[in-house]
Amino acid sequence: MAASTQTIPETLTVEQYLSTSYHPDCDFVDGQLEERNMGDSEHSDIQSEIIFRLRLRKEEWGIRVNGELRTRTSERHFRVPDVCVRLLSAPRERVITTPPLIAIEILSPDDRMNRVIVRLNDYLTMGVPNIWVLDPLERVAYTYTRDGLRLIEASLLTVPNSPVYLDLPEIFAALD
């Protein structure tokens, strides 16, 4: 059976984007859809492991954990982080508009760092206080701030003044 194709206008309104489902979901930037690189098995394994590990402690830490949830980072920018961690005290939203506690991106082999940095800057603009990037291929993690990417030398990725953390060796062990 032939695959169906969907005609997408050259530019979209925010309302059109929000009322349409894409498989896989796309980012939306200034009226344009931006495809996200499809993860491979390593990407998927790391994403699943992160969600699993954080959800194990969600009550203890007072967090909600979601994979690939549309997040409005500015008036005409919507991103879909690989993992989004929100405080339980944050409002429940169909599309996230309240800055999450953590936005996590997992690199895929086809990711280009200049495009990743643009995405990370959108999270900064939104006010996300913790932005984490994991690279399954190199088995390393970074934090991102206004000062740029910083390689994490420790075995834990932590949220300052919070009990929330990821044990990196435990996360990357999912690849073994």
PDB file of C-alpha atoms in Angstrom:
ATOM      1  CA  MET A   1       0.000   0.000   0.000  1.00  0.00           C
ATOM      2  CA  ALA A   2       1.360   3.433  -0.868  1.00  0.00           C
ATOM      3  CA  ALA A   3       2.202   5.743   1.990  1.00  0.00           C
ATOM      4  CA  SER A   4      -0.078   8.735   2.310  1.00  0.00           C
ATOM      5  CA  THR A   5       1.503  12.124   2.072  1.00  0.00           C
ATOM      6  CA  GLN A   6       0.383  15.238   3.844  1.00  0.00           C
ATOM      7  CA  THR A   7       0.599  18.540   2.020  1.00  0.00           C
ATOM      8  CA  ILE A   8       2.132  21.086   4.343  1.00  0.00           C
ATOM      9  CA  PRO A   9       1.819  24.779   3.516  1.00  0.00           C
ATOM     10  CA  GLU A  10       5.017  26.771   3.120  1.00  0.00           C
ATOM     11  CA  THR A  11       4.352  28.556   6.420  1.00  0.00           C
ATOM     12  CA  LEU A  12       2.023  27.637   9.251  1.00  0.00           C
ATOM     13  CA  THR A  13       0.311  29.583  11.962  1.00  0.00           C
ATOM     14  CA  VAL A  14       0.805  28.617  15.581  1.00  0.00           C
ATOM     15  CA  GLU A  15      -2.814  27.408  15.618  1.00  0.00           C
ATOM     16  CA  GLN A  16      -2.233  25.158  12.590  1.00  0.00           C
ATOM     17  CA  TYR A  17       0.859  23.658  14.210  1.00  0.00           C
ATOM     18  CA  LEU A  18      -0.875  23.036  17.515  1.00  0.00           C
ATOM     19  CA  SER A  19      -3.898  21.422  15.872  1.00  0.00           C
ATOM     20  CA  THR A  20      -1.849  19.018  13.730  1.00  0.00           C
ATOM     21  CA  SER A  21      -0.058  15.818  14.681  1.00  0.00           C
ATOM     22  CA  TYR A  22       3.219  14.939  13.020  1.00  0.00           C
ATOM     23  CA  HIS A  23       4.889  11.547  13.187  1.00  0.00           C
ATOM     24  CA  PRO A  24       7.490  12.003  14.442  1.00  0.00           C
ATOM     25  CA  ASP A  25       6.631  15.333  16.004  1.00  0.00           C
ATOM     26  CA  CYS A  26       8.406  18.407  14.654  1.00  0.00           C
ATOM     27  CA  ASP A  27       9.702  21.605  16.148  1.00  0.00           C
ATOM     28  CA  PHE A  28       8.004  24.807  14.969  1.00  0.00           C
ATOM     29  CA  VAL A  29      10.070  27.957  14.446  1.00  0.00           C
ATOM     30  CA  ASP A  30       8.670  31.180  12.990  1.00  0.00           C
ATOM     31  CA  GLY A  31       6.046  29.473  10.842  1.00  0.00           C
ATOM     32  CA  GLN A  32       8.301  26.653   9.667  1.00  0.00           C
ATOM     33  CA  LEU A  33       8.375  23.007  10.680  1.00  0.00           C
ATOM     34  CA  GLU A  34      11.802  21.704  11.620  1.00  0.00           C
ATOM     35  CA  GLU A  35      12.265  17.972  11.542  1.00  0.00           C
ATOM     36  CA  ARG A  36      14.025  16.442  14.501  1.00  0.00           C
ATOM     37  CA  ASN A  37      16.597  13.747  13.825  1.00  0.00           C
ATOM     38  CA  MET A  38      15.132  10.342  14.467  1.00  0.00           C
ATOM     39  CA  GLY A  39      17.016   8.579  17.165  1.00  0.00           C
ATOM     40  CA  ASP A  40      18.620   5.238  16.634  1.00  0.00           C
ATOM     41  CA  SER A  41      18.504   2.374  19.116  1.00  0.00           C
ATOM     42  CA  GLU A  42      21.167   3.982  21.348  1.00  0.00           C
ATOM     43  CA  HIS A  43      19.176   7.232  21.453  1.00  0.00           C
ATOM     44  CA  SER A  44      16.010   5.323  22.292  1.00  0.00           C
ATOM     45  CA  ASP A  45      17.708   3.212  24.966  1.00  0.00           C
ATOM     46  CA  ILE A  46      19.155   6.283  26.691  1.00  0.00           C
ATOM     47  CA  GLN A  47      15.862   8.175  26.485  1.00  0.00           C
ATOM     48  CA  SER A  48      13.950   5.235  27.972  1.00  0.00           C
ATOM     49  CA  GLU A  49      16.529   4.766  30.726  1.00  0.00           C
ATOM     50  CA  ILE A  50      16.440   8.461  31.701  1.00  0.00           C
ATOM     51  CA  ILE A  51      12.646   8.469  31.863  1.00  0.00           C
ATOM     52  CA  PHE A  52      12.611   5.200  33.833  1.00  0.00           C
ATOM     53  CA  ARG A  53      15.233   6.340  36.369  1.00  0.00           C
ATOM     54  CA  LEU A  54      13.612   9.728  36.964  1.00  0.00           C
ATOM     55  CA  ARG A  55      10.099   8.294  37.239  1.00  0.00           C
ATOM     56  CA  LEU A  56      11.291   5.820  39.883  1.00  0.00           C
ATOM     57  CA  ARG A  57      11.836   8.794  42.213  1.00  0.00           C
ATOM     58  CA  LYS A  58       9.111  11.160  40.985  1.00  0.00           C
ATOM     59  CA  GLU A  59       7.155  11.192  44.270  1.00  0.00           C
ATOM     60  CA  GLU A  60      10.286  11.527  46.381  1.00  0.00           C
ATOM     61  CA  TRP A  61      11.593  14.381  44.239  1.00  0.00           C
ATOM     62  CA  GLY A  62       8.227  15.996  43.439  1.00  0.00           C
ATOM     63  CA  ILE A  63       8.643  15.866  39.668  1.00  0.00           C
ATOM     64  CA  ARG A  64       6.796  14.899  36.488  1.00  0.00           C
ATOM     65  CA  VAL A  65       8.781  13.323  33.656  1.00  0.00           C
ATOM     66  CA  ASN A  66       7.705  13.334  30.014  1.00  0.00           C
ATOM     67  CA  GLY A  67       9.250  12.250  26.759  1.00  0.00           C
ATOM     68  CA  GLU A  68       8.805  14.410  23.668  1.00  0.00           C
ATOM     69  CA  LEU A  69       6.280  16.946  24.927  1.00  0.00           C
ATOM     70  CA  ARG A  70       5.690  20.124  22.914  1.00  0.00           C
ATOM     71  CA  THR A  71       7.197  23.093  24.716  1.00  0.00           C
ATOM     72  CA  ARG A  72       6.544  26.707  23.790  1.00  0.00           C
ATOM     73  CA  THR A  73       9.908  28.372  24.254  1.00  0.00           C
ATOM     74  CA  SER A  74       8.792  31.769  22.890  1.00  0.00           C
ATOM     75  CA  GLU A  75       5.870  33.320  21.037  1.00  0.00           C
ATOM     76  CA  ARG A  76       6.594  31.548  17.719  1.00  0.00           C
ATOM     77  CA  HIS A  77       9.032  28.807  18.769  1.00  0.00           C
ATOM     78  CA  PHE A  78       7.987  25.352  19.909  1.00  0.00           C
ATOM     79  CA  ARG A  79      10.532  22.667  20.717  1.00  0.00           C
ATOM     80  CA  VAL A  80      10.064  18.996  21.543  1.00  0.00           C
ATOM     81  CA  PRO A  81      12.752  18.031  24.069  1.00  0.00           C
ATOM     82  CA  ASP A  82      13.666  14.359  24.263  1.00  0.00           C
ATOM     83  CA  VAL A  83      12.895  14.455  28.004  1.00  0.00           C
ATOM     84  CA  CYS A  84      11.217  17.192  29.999  1.00  0.00           C
ATOM     85  CA  VAL A  85      11.256  17.269  33.808  1.00  0.00           C
ATOM     86  CA  ARG A  86       8.733  19.525  35.558  1.00  0.00           C
ATOM     87  CA  LEU A  87       8.023  20.177  39.198  1.00  0.00           C
ATOM     88  CA  LEU A  88       4.739  18.758  40.500  1.00  0.00           C
ATOM     89  CA  SER A  89       3.864  22.300  41.554  1.00  0.00           C
ATOM     90  CA  ALA A  90       4.003  23.444  37.895  1.00  0.00           C
ATOM     91  CA  PRO A  91       0.636  23.669  36.158  1.00  0.00           C
ATOM     92  CA  ARG A  92      -0.539  20.755  34.027  1.00  0.00           C
ATOM     93  CA  GLU A  93      -0.347  21.963  30.446  1.00  0.00           C
ATOM     94  CA  ARG A  94      -1.150  20.304  27.132  1.00  0.00           C
ATOM     95  CA  VAL A  95       1.693  22.312  25.615  1.00  0.00           C
ATOM     96  CA  ILE A  96       4.340  23.362  28.128  1.00  0.00           C
ATOM     97  CA  THR A  97       4.570  27.132  28.607  1.00  0.00           C
ATOM     98  CA  THR A  98       5.971  27.140  32.144  1.00  0.00           C
ATOM     99  CA  PRO A  99       9.746  26.601  32.061  1.00  0.00           C
ATOM    100  CA  PRO A 100      10.478  23.004  33.053  1.00  0.00           C
ATOM    101  CA  LEU A 101      13.062  22.195  35.712  1.00  0.00           C
ATOM    102  CA  ILE A 102      15.154  20.309  33.134  1.00  0.00           C
ATOM    103  CA  ALA A 103      15.164  19.988  29.353  1.00  0.00           C
ATOM    104  CA  ILE A 104      17.181  17.013  28.146  1.00  0.00           C
ATOM    105  CA  GLU A 105      18.416  16.465  24.606  1.00  0.00           C
ATOM    106  CA  ILE A 106      19.989  13.210  23.480  1.00  0.00           C
ATOM    107  CA  LEU A 107      22.298  13.459  20.506  1.00  0.00           C
ATOM    108  CA  SER A 108      21.728  11.305  17.443  1.00  0.00           C
ATOM    109  CA  PRO A 109      24.485  10.449  14.957  1.00  0.00           C
ATOM    110  CA  ASP A 110      22.987  12.859  12.387  1.00  0.00           C
ATOM    111  CA  ASP A 111      22.745  15.834  14.765  1.00  0.00           C
ATOM    112  CA  ARG A 112      24.762  18.882  13.809  1.00  0.00           C
ATOM    113  CA  MET A 113      25.999  20.828  16.800  1.00  0.00           C
ATOM    114  CA  ASN A 114      25.105  24.239  15.344  1.00  0.00           C
ATOM    115  CA  ARG A 115      21.438  23.156  15.110  1.00  0.00           C
ATOM    116  CA  VAL A 116      21.544  21.644  18.607  1.00  0.00           C
ATOM    117  CA  ILE A 117      22.895  24.914  20.043  1.00  0.00           C
ATOM    118  CA  VAL A 118      20.003  26.860  18.478  1.00  0.00           C
ATOM    119  CA  ARG A 119      17.549  24.483  20.213  1.00  0.00           C
ATOM    120  CA  LEU A 120      19.399  24.830  23.525  1.00  0.00           C
ATOM    121  CA  ASN A 121      19.330  28.619  23.239  1.00  0.00           C
ATOM    122  CA  ASP A 122      15.549  28.457  22.871  1.00  0.00           C
ATOM    123  CA  TYR A 123      15.406  26.636  26.224  1.00  0.00           C
ATOM    124  CA  LEU A 124      17.593  29.358  27.765  1.00  0.00           C
ATOM    125  CA  THR A 125      15.326  32.073  26.342  1.00  0.00           C
ATOM    126  CA  MET A 126      12.324  30.318  27.889  1.00  0.00           C
ATOM    127  CA  GLY A 127      14.043  30.326  31.279  1.00  0.00           C
ATOM    128  CA  VAL A 128      14.788  26.607  31.664  1.00  0.00           C
ATOM    129  CA  PRO A 129      17.298  26.498  34.551  1.00  0.00           C
ATOM    130  CA  ASN A 130      18.846  23.108  33.739  1.00  0.00           C
ATOM    131  CA  ILE A 131      19.650  22.008  30.205  1.00  0.00           C
ATOM    132  CA  TRP A 132      21.362  18.661  29.782  1.00  0.00           C
ATOM    133  CA  VAL A 133      22.762  17.061  26.633  1.00  0.00           C
ATOM    134  CA  LEU A 134      23.716  13.393  26.523  1.00  0.00           C
ATOM    135  CA  ASP A 135      25.838  11.833  23.801  1.00  0.00           C
ATOM    136  CA  PRO A 136      25.264   8.054  23.667  1.00  0.00           C
ATOM    137  CA  LEU A 137      28.048   7.502  21.137  1.00  0.00           C
ATOM    138  CA  GLU A 138      30.753   9.110  23.277  1.00  0.00           C
ATOM    139  CA  ARG A 139      28.998   8.259  26.567  1.00  0.00           C
ATOM    140  CA  VAL A 140      29.394  11.780  27.886  1.00  0.00           C
ATOM    141  CA  ALA A 141      27.047  14.466  29.141  1.00  0.00           C
ATOM    142  CA  TYR A 142      27.061  18.239  29.060  1.00  0.00           C
ATOM    143  CA  THR A 143      25.221  21.053  30.735  1.00  0.00           C
ATOM    144  CA  TYR A 144      24.317  24.134  28.749  1.00  0.00           C
ATOM    145  CA  THR A 145      24.225  27.690  30.073  1.00  0.00           C
ATOM    146  CA  ARG A 146      24.809  31.178  28.677  1.00  0.00           C
ATOM    147  CA  ASP A 147      28.515  30.286  28.913  1.00  0.00           C
ATOM    148  CA  GLY A 148      28.005  27.389  26.463  1.00  0.00           C
ATOM    149  CA  LEU A 149      28.383  23.628  26.701  1.00  0.00           C
ATOM    150  CA  ARG A 150      30.292  22.256  29.658  1.00  0.00           C
ATOM    151  CA  LEU A 151      31.438  18.641  29.729  1.00  0.00           C
ATOM    152  CA  ILE A 152      30.433  16.880  32.941  1.00  0.00           C
ATOM    153  CA  GLU A 153      33.467  15.199  34.486  1.00  0.00           C
ATOM    154  CA  ALA A 154      31.552  13.801  37.483  1.00  0.00           C
ATOM    155  CA  SER A 155      29.449  10.651  37.446  1.00  0.00           C
ATOM    156  CA  LEU A 156      26.288  12.542  38.429  1.00  0.00           C
ATOM    157  CA  LEU A 157      24.297  15.171  36.562  1.00  0.00           C
ATOM    158  CA  THR A 158      22.668  17.209  39.325  1.00  0.00           C
ATOM    159  CA  VAL A 159      20.153  19.994  39.778  1.00  0.00           C
ATOM    160  CA  PRO A 160      21.623  22.553  42.197  1.00  0.00           C
ATOM    161  CA  ASN A 161      19.764  22.871  45.522  1.00  0.00           C
ATOM    162  CA  SER A 162      17.633  19.850  44.658  1.00  0.00           C
ATOM    163  CA  PRO A 163      17.744  16.088  45.222  1.00  0.00           C
ATOM    164  CA  VAL A 164      17.256  15.458  41.463  1.00  0.00           C
ATOM    165  CA  TYR A 165      20.134  13.767  39.659  1.00  0.00           C
ATOM    166  CA  LEU A 166      21.060  11.280  36.961  1.00  0.00           C
ATOM    167  CA  ASP A 167      23.726   8.669  37.576  1.00  0.00           C
ATOM    168  CA  LEU A 168      25.563   8.740  34.242  1.00  0.00           C
ATOM    169  CA  PRO A 169      27.288   5.327  34.465  1.00  0.00           C
ATOM    170  CA  GLU A 170      23.887   3.821  35.294  1.00  0.00           C
ATOM    171  CA  ILE A 171      22.248   5.592  32.335  1.00  0.00           C
ATOM    172  CA  PHE A 172      24.978   4.662  29.856  1.00  0.00           C
ATOM    173  CA  ALA A 173      24.973   1.039  31.102  1.00  0.00           C
ATOM    174  CA  ALA A 174      21.699   0.696  29.187  1.00  0.00           C
ATOM    175  CA  LEU A 175      23.859   0.572  26.059  1.00  0.00           C
ATOM    176  CA  ASP A 176      25.778  -2.533  27.184  1.00  0.00           C
TER     177      ASP A 176
END
